[in-house]
Amino acid sequence: MHPPMGPPPGAALDKLKEPRPEKIKDIPKYLKKLLSKFFFRLLYIFRLVWETKPWILFAMTFLAVLSGILPVLQAYAGSYLLNALASSYTKSVSSGIPDTVGWSNIVFLLTLQFLCIFAISFTNNINSLITRISGELVANHVRTKIMGKSKELDIESFDKPDFYAKLENATREADHRPIQIINSVFTLISTVITVCSYFAVLSQVKPVWASVLVIILSIPGAVVSFIYRKKNFRYMRHRSKDRRMLSYFSNIVTDKDLAKEIRIFGLSDLFTERYKEVFARYFRGLKSLFIKEGAWNISLSLVSSAANCILFLIIGKQVFEGKIEIGNYSLYTGALTSVAAGIATFISTTATVYEGTLFIDNLITFMNEKKKIKPSLKEGRIPERHKGHRIEFINVSFSYPGTKRKVIDNICCVIEPGDTVVLVGLNGAGKTTLIKLLTRLYDPTEGKILLDGHDIKEYDTKRLYDIYGIIFQDFGKYAVSVKENITFGQADKKADDEEIMLAAEKSSAAQFISHLPKAYETPLMRFFEEDGIELSIGQWQKLSIARAFYSDSDILILDEPTASLDAIAEQEIYNRFDELRQDKTTVFVSHRLSSATVADKILVLEQGRLIEQGNHKELMEKQGRYYELFSTQAKRYMEI
Ligand code: ADP
């Protein structure tokens, strides 16, 4: 059975190291480093969007400039309109007749103001449309990139908890973050344009210090937002394990494969309780962050509102004293509010961009995960094909990454071309691990494995994988048609119906396939198709064996793929395999020793060590461990 999805709890956190300066003189260096990191990440995001579609960047630049200019134009149009209205009002009242000359001016300014309002709303709508479309496109691009990278990664990476942290962080954040950051960067550009234009307006406000004060007062709020963005990021990163636990527990309860066990053992409530406990812990910290930020924001906005009120009074008094026109009151107060809001937006958006770039680091770290399984030669060797291969294990030892225990301990043996080899041993003896080493899913920690006289590390990895046809214990069950499930044994070959049927015949799958509603075209599993068929585990196993027969490989490996078949069916399959394998080297792992009788060579493993090797007859005569295991099993069958 597949292991339950999701990362194991207790996974390590990915570390983003940004050591703080210890001395004051180190600060410039620290800031330089911080800035260069920031720009590096920003550039990475721009590149992601550019790779998706270059037009996104052009469209957003154009809209940012427009969004920067339009509010100022609107404010000017509004203030001129107010002045024109006030002046026409005075003229009409003093002369007793309507000011017809002023009216056309009023209509013009009103139209201009509404044109600006319309243009602003149009720009905003187009902007959000582009953001939504490009958001999907960029997310898709990033997801495809992550899928491409995952495909390239060594199996070893999947054993490391911090790999899951990186993967989780990268997939969770990286698909929506890039467009959010790009959007914020363009908001920054338009804000800068607006603020600069309003500065020109504000320079006319007297006294100058009053405007400066309001502007300065807008800064602390923004700084608070900056600080809390960083705190938020730190918290999220620190709590990465909690979030992975949350998704692990919720997935367990909703997982299809586990649904039976969860119900029978009544595990649902237990996992729901654990989910709630972790959530409570996770939420406690988050809530405290939200409340503290909220309290800061409320206090600071009180202070800046009071200052604004005083300044508005000062400007209002100037209108009252006839020093400035009523339109200018609206222009100046509007400019003040806009500049203060603009500065706040500028700083908080910078904070959002900064926070976003930190999250993007997860994606960058994930994408930079290094591949270790690659050819040791510059030009990887190409294995000869469609022939027997000689395999030699020379003092091979292995410990899984991050562990010290040798699960394979100093193994030496030779597999001659065309041999049938059976690996025998109790659970945990190291049989599957030996297969993983043979197929170069992992590299030995000591010793080497030769293929036709050369270290397997020297071969081109893809070409090396081509020579193996392998069915693992936890073989894949794919929600596609029966036919495709077989052709996945050699996905790069054009599907050939005759060969597919032949492979199914060989694996004894043909019989049940012929009874399926659409035979080879029957969709399997019920994830997507209403008429999808669920197979029994034994049927899946036969299908996976058909996959091995279909594959155009030189070395066939079956790692207990017959565990769910009865002893007779298993023996039948091994016999057929032996008969039909056409001189291919075959390696079986089986816990039923009856299958070992067909082998040219039996390798008996115990706690990672090769304790006996030979054929059935030799090992039985030796009366060692194999004899013991075989006799125990035979006795059990005799009793049945
Ligand atoms: P067998 O196939 O003989 O049952 P395995 O080769 O699967 O045994 O496992 C050998 C030992 O390696 C076991 O003790 C198992 O717990 C350990 N092991 C297997 N896979 C991993 C892994 N990915 N990380 C760490 N230890 C592992």
Short mmCIF file of C-alpha atoms in Angstrom, two decimals, residues 446-623:
data_model
loop_
_atom_site.label_atom_id
_atom_site.label_comp_id
_atom_site.label_asym_id
_atom_site.label_seq_id
_atom_site.Cartn_x
_atom_site.Cartn_y
_atom_site.Cartn_z
CA GLU A 446 30.97 2.29 0.53
CA GLY A 447 32.08 -0.03 -2.26
CA LYS A 448 30.83 -0.09 -5.82
CA ILE A 449 28.54 -1.86 -8.23
CA LEU A 450 29.85 -2.76 -11.66
CA LEU A 451 27.72 -3.19 -14.75
CA ASP A 452 29.61 -4.96 -17.52
CA GLY A 453 32.86 -4.08 -15.79
CA HIS A 454 32.19 -0.38 -15.21
CA ASP A 455 30.96 1.40 -12.10
CA ILE A 456 27.23 2.10 -12.57
CA LYS A 457 27.98 5.69 -11.55
CA GLU A 458 29.78 6.15 -14.88
CA TYR A 459 26.64 5.51 -16.93
CA ASP A 460 24.23 8.10 -18.22
CA THR A 461 21.45 7.85 -15.62
CA LYS A 462 18.50 7.92 -18.00
CA ARG A 463 20.09 5.28 -20.28
CA LEU A 464 20.96 3.18 -17.24
CA TYR A 465 17.34 3.30 -16.00
CA ASP A 466 16.25 2.14 -19.48
CA ILE A 467 17.88 -1.26 -18.99
CA TYR A 468 15.80 -1.99 -15.87
CA GLY A 469 12.18 -3.10 -15.87
CA ILE A 470 11.10 -2.99 -12.28
CA ILE A 471 7.96 -3.69 -10.32
CA PHE A 472 8.25 -2.54 -6.74
CA GLN A 473 6.35 -3.84 -3.76
CA ASP A 474 4.44 -0.56 -3.69
CA PHE A 475 3.99 -0.44 -7.45
CA GLY A 476 2.05 2.42 -9.03
CA LYS A 477 -1.69 2.26 -9.52
CA TYR A 478 -2.56 4.92 -12.05
CA ALA A 479 -6.02 6.41 -12.59
CA VAL A 480 -5.83 5.94 -16.38
CA SER A 481 -7.03 3.16 -18.70
CA VAL A 482 -5.97 -0.49 -18.39
CA LYS A 483 -4.03 -0.09 -21.61
CA GLU A 484 -2.05 2.88 -20.34
CA ASN A 485 -1.34 1.14 -17.06
CA ILE A 486 0.48 -1.48 -19.14
CA THR A 487 2.20 0.89 -21.56
CA PHE A 488 3.67 2.89 -18.67
CA GLY A 489 6.24 0.07 -18.59
CA GLN A 490 7.78 1.76 -21.64
CA ALA A 491 6.11 5.15 -21.86
CA ASP A 492 8.39 6.49 -24.60
CA LYS A 493 7.40 3.71 -27.01
CA LYS A 494 4.40 4.10 -29.34
CA ALA A 495 1.62 1.95 -27.89
CA ASP A 496 1.20 -1.28 -29.82
CA ASP A 497 -2.07 -3.14 -29.16
CA GLU A 498 -0.65 -6.54 -29.97
CA GLU A 499 2.29 -6.13 -27.61
CA ILE A 500 -0.02 -4.83 -24.88
CA MET A 501 -2.23 -7.91 -25.17
CA LEU A 502 0.80 -10.20 -25.25
CA ALA A 503 2.14 -8.65 -22.05
CA ALA A 504 -1.28 -9.12 -20.42
CA GLU A 505 -1.36 -12.76 -21.55
CA LYS A 506 2.08 -13.39 -20.08
CA SER A 507 1.14 -11.92 -16.72
CA SER A 508 -2.24 -13.73 -16.64
CA ALA A 509 -3.99 -10.34 -16.54
CA ALA A 510 -5.68 -10.90 -19.93
CA GLN A 511 -8.37 -13.06 -18.42
CA PHE A 512 -9.84 -10.50 -16.03
CA ILE A 513 -9.27 -7.66 -18.53
CA SER A 514 -11.50 -9.43 -21.07
CA HIS A 515 -14.34 -9.30 -18.52
CA LEU A 516 -14.03 -5.55 -17.91
CA PRO A 517 -16.77 -3.39 -19.54
CA LYS A 518 -14.43 -1.70 -22.01
CA ALA A 519 -11.62 -4.28 -21.84
CA TYR A 520 -8.29 -2.52 -22.40
CA GLU A 521 -9.95 0.90 -22.64
CA THR A 522 -11.62 0.60 -19.22
CA PRO A 523 -10.76 3.59 -17.02
CA LEU A 524 -9.37 2.49 -13.68
CA MET A 525 -10.13 3.95 -10.24
CA ARG A 526 -12.98 6.30 -9.54
CA PHE A 527 -11.14 9.56 -9.08
CA PHE A 528 -12.28 11.09 -12.35
CA GLU A 529 -14.56 8.74 -14.26
CA GLU A 530 -18.05 7.71 -13.14
CA ASP A 531 -17.55 4.37 -14.91
CA GLY A 532 -14.03 3.89 -13.49
CA ILE A 533 -13.40 0.37 -12.22
CA GLU A 534 -11.74 -0.51 -8.94
CA LEU A 535 -9.55 -3.60 -9.25
CA SER A 536 -8.68 -6.03 -6.53
CA ILE A 537 -5.10 -5.88 -5.26
CA GLY A 538 -4.34 -9.22 -6.96
CA GLN A 539 -5.62 -7.83 -10.28
CA TRP A 540 -3.50 -4.73 -9.87
CA GLN A 541 -0.51 -6.93 -9.26
CA LYS A 542 -1.10 -8.88 -12.47
CA LEU A 543 -1.42 -5.58 -14.31
CA SER A 544 1.85 -4.33 -12.87
CA ILE A 545 3.56 -7.54 -13.95
CA ALA A 546 2.16 -7.03 -17.46
CA ARG A 547 3.90 -3.65 -17.31
CA ALA A 548 7.20 -5.41 -16.65
CA PHE A 549 6.64 -7.75 -19.58
CA TYR A 550 5.78 -4.80 -21.82
CA SER A 551 8.94 -2.93 -20.90
CA ASP A 552 11.79 -3.24 -23.29
CA SER A 553 14.33 -3.83 -20.54
CA ASP A 554 17.34 -6.13 -20.23
CA ILE A 555 17.12 -6.72 -16.48
CA LEU A 556 13.74 -7.51 -14.95
CA ILE A 557 13.25 -6.94 -11.27
CA LEU A 558 10.20 -8.03 -9.31
CA ASP A 559 10.20 -6.90 -5.71
CA GLU A 560 7.47 -8.99 -4.06
CA PRO A 561 4.88 -7.92 -6.59
CA THR A 562 3.03 -11.16 -6.03
CA ALA A 563 2.47 -10.75 -2.30
CA SER A 564 -1.31 -10.57 -2.71
CA LEU A 565 -1.53 -13.59 -4.97
CA ASP A 566 -2.04 -17.05 -3.57
CA ALA A 567 0.93 -19.36 -3.47
CA ILE A 568 -0.13 -21.30 -6.56
CA ALA A 569 -0.78 -18.16 -8.64
CA GLU A 570 2.56 -16.77 -7.51
CA GLN A 571 4.43 -19.92 -8.43
CA GLU A 572 2.67 -19.93 -11.80
CA ILE A 573 3.77 -16.35 -12.45
CA TYR A 574 7.37 -17.01 -11.49
CA ASN A 575 7.46 -20.09 -13.68
CA ARG A 576 5.99 -18.15 -16.61
CA PHE A 577 8.41 -15.34 -15.96
CA ASP A 578 11.28 -17.76 -16.05
CA GLU A 579 9.94 -19.31 -19.24
CA LEU A 580 9.13 -16.06 -21.05
CA ARG A 581 11.93 -13.79 -19.99
CA GLN A 582 14.04 -14.55 -23.11
CA ASP A 583 17.53 -14.65 -21.61
CA LYS A 584 16.94 -11.46 -19.66
CA THR A 585 18.56 -11.24 -16.27
CA THR A 586 15.82 -11.51 -13.67
CA VAL A 587 15.92 -10.58 -10.01
CA PHE A 588 13.03 -11.65 -7.78
CA VAL A 589 12.45 -10.66 -4.23
CA SER A 590 10.01 -13.03 -2.62
CA HIS A 591 9.07 -14.03 0.85
CA ARG A 592 7.74 -17.34 -0.48
CA LEU A 593 10.77 -19.51 -0.85
CA SER A 594 9.09 -21.93 -3.23
CA SER A 595 9.84 -19.36 -5.95
CA ALA A 596 13.54 -19.65 -5.18
CA THR A 597 13.66 -23.17 -6.52
CA VAL A 598 13.73 -21.84 -10.11
CA ALA A 599 16.73 -19.58 -9.41
CA ASP A 600 20.26 -19.95 -10.72
CA LYS A 601 21.39 -18.11 -7.69
CA ILE A 602 19.81 -17.45 -4.32
CA LEU A 603 21.17 -14.60 -2.20
CA VAL A 604 20.26 -14.93 1.47
CA LEU A 605 20.34 -11.62 3.32
CA GLU A 606 20.27 -11.15 7.05
CA GLN A 607 20.49 -7.71 8.66
CA GLY A 608 22.07 -6.31 5.53
CA ARG A 609 24.70 -9.03 5.22
CA LEU A 610 24.89 -11.67 2.52
CA ILE A 611 25.13 -14.78 4.60
CA GLU A 612 24.64 -17.48 1.96
CA GLN A 613 24.59 -17.76 -1.80
CA GLY A 614 24.12 -20.63 -4.23
CA ASN A 615 21.29 -22.50 -5.94
CA HIS A 616 18.48 -24.30 -4.17
CA LYS A 617 20.20 -27.65 -4.20
CA GLU A 618 23.50 -26.30 -2.91
CA LEU A 619 21.88 -24.31 -0.13
CA MET A 620 19.65 -27.17 0.96
CA GLU A 621 22.67 -29.43 1.14
CA LYS A 622 24.50 -26.83 3.17
CA GLN A 623 21.71 -27.00 5.75
#
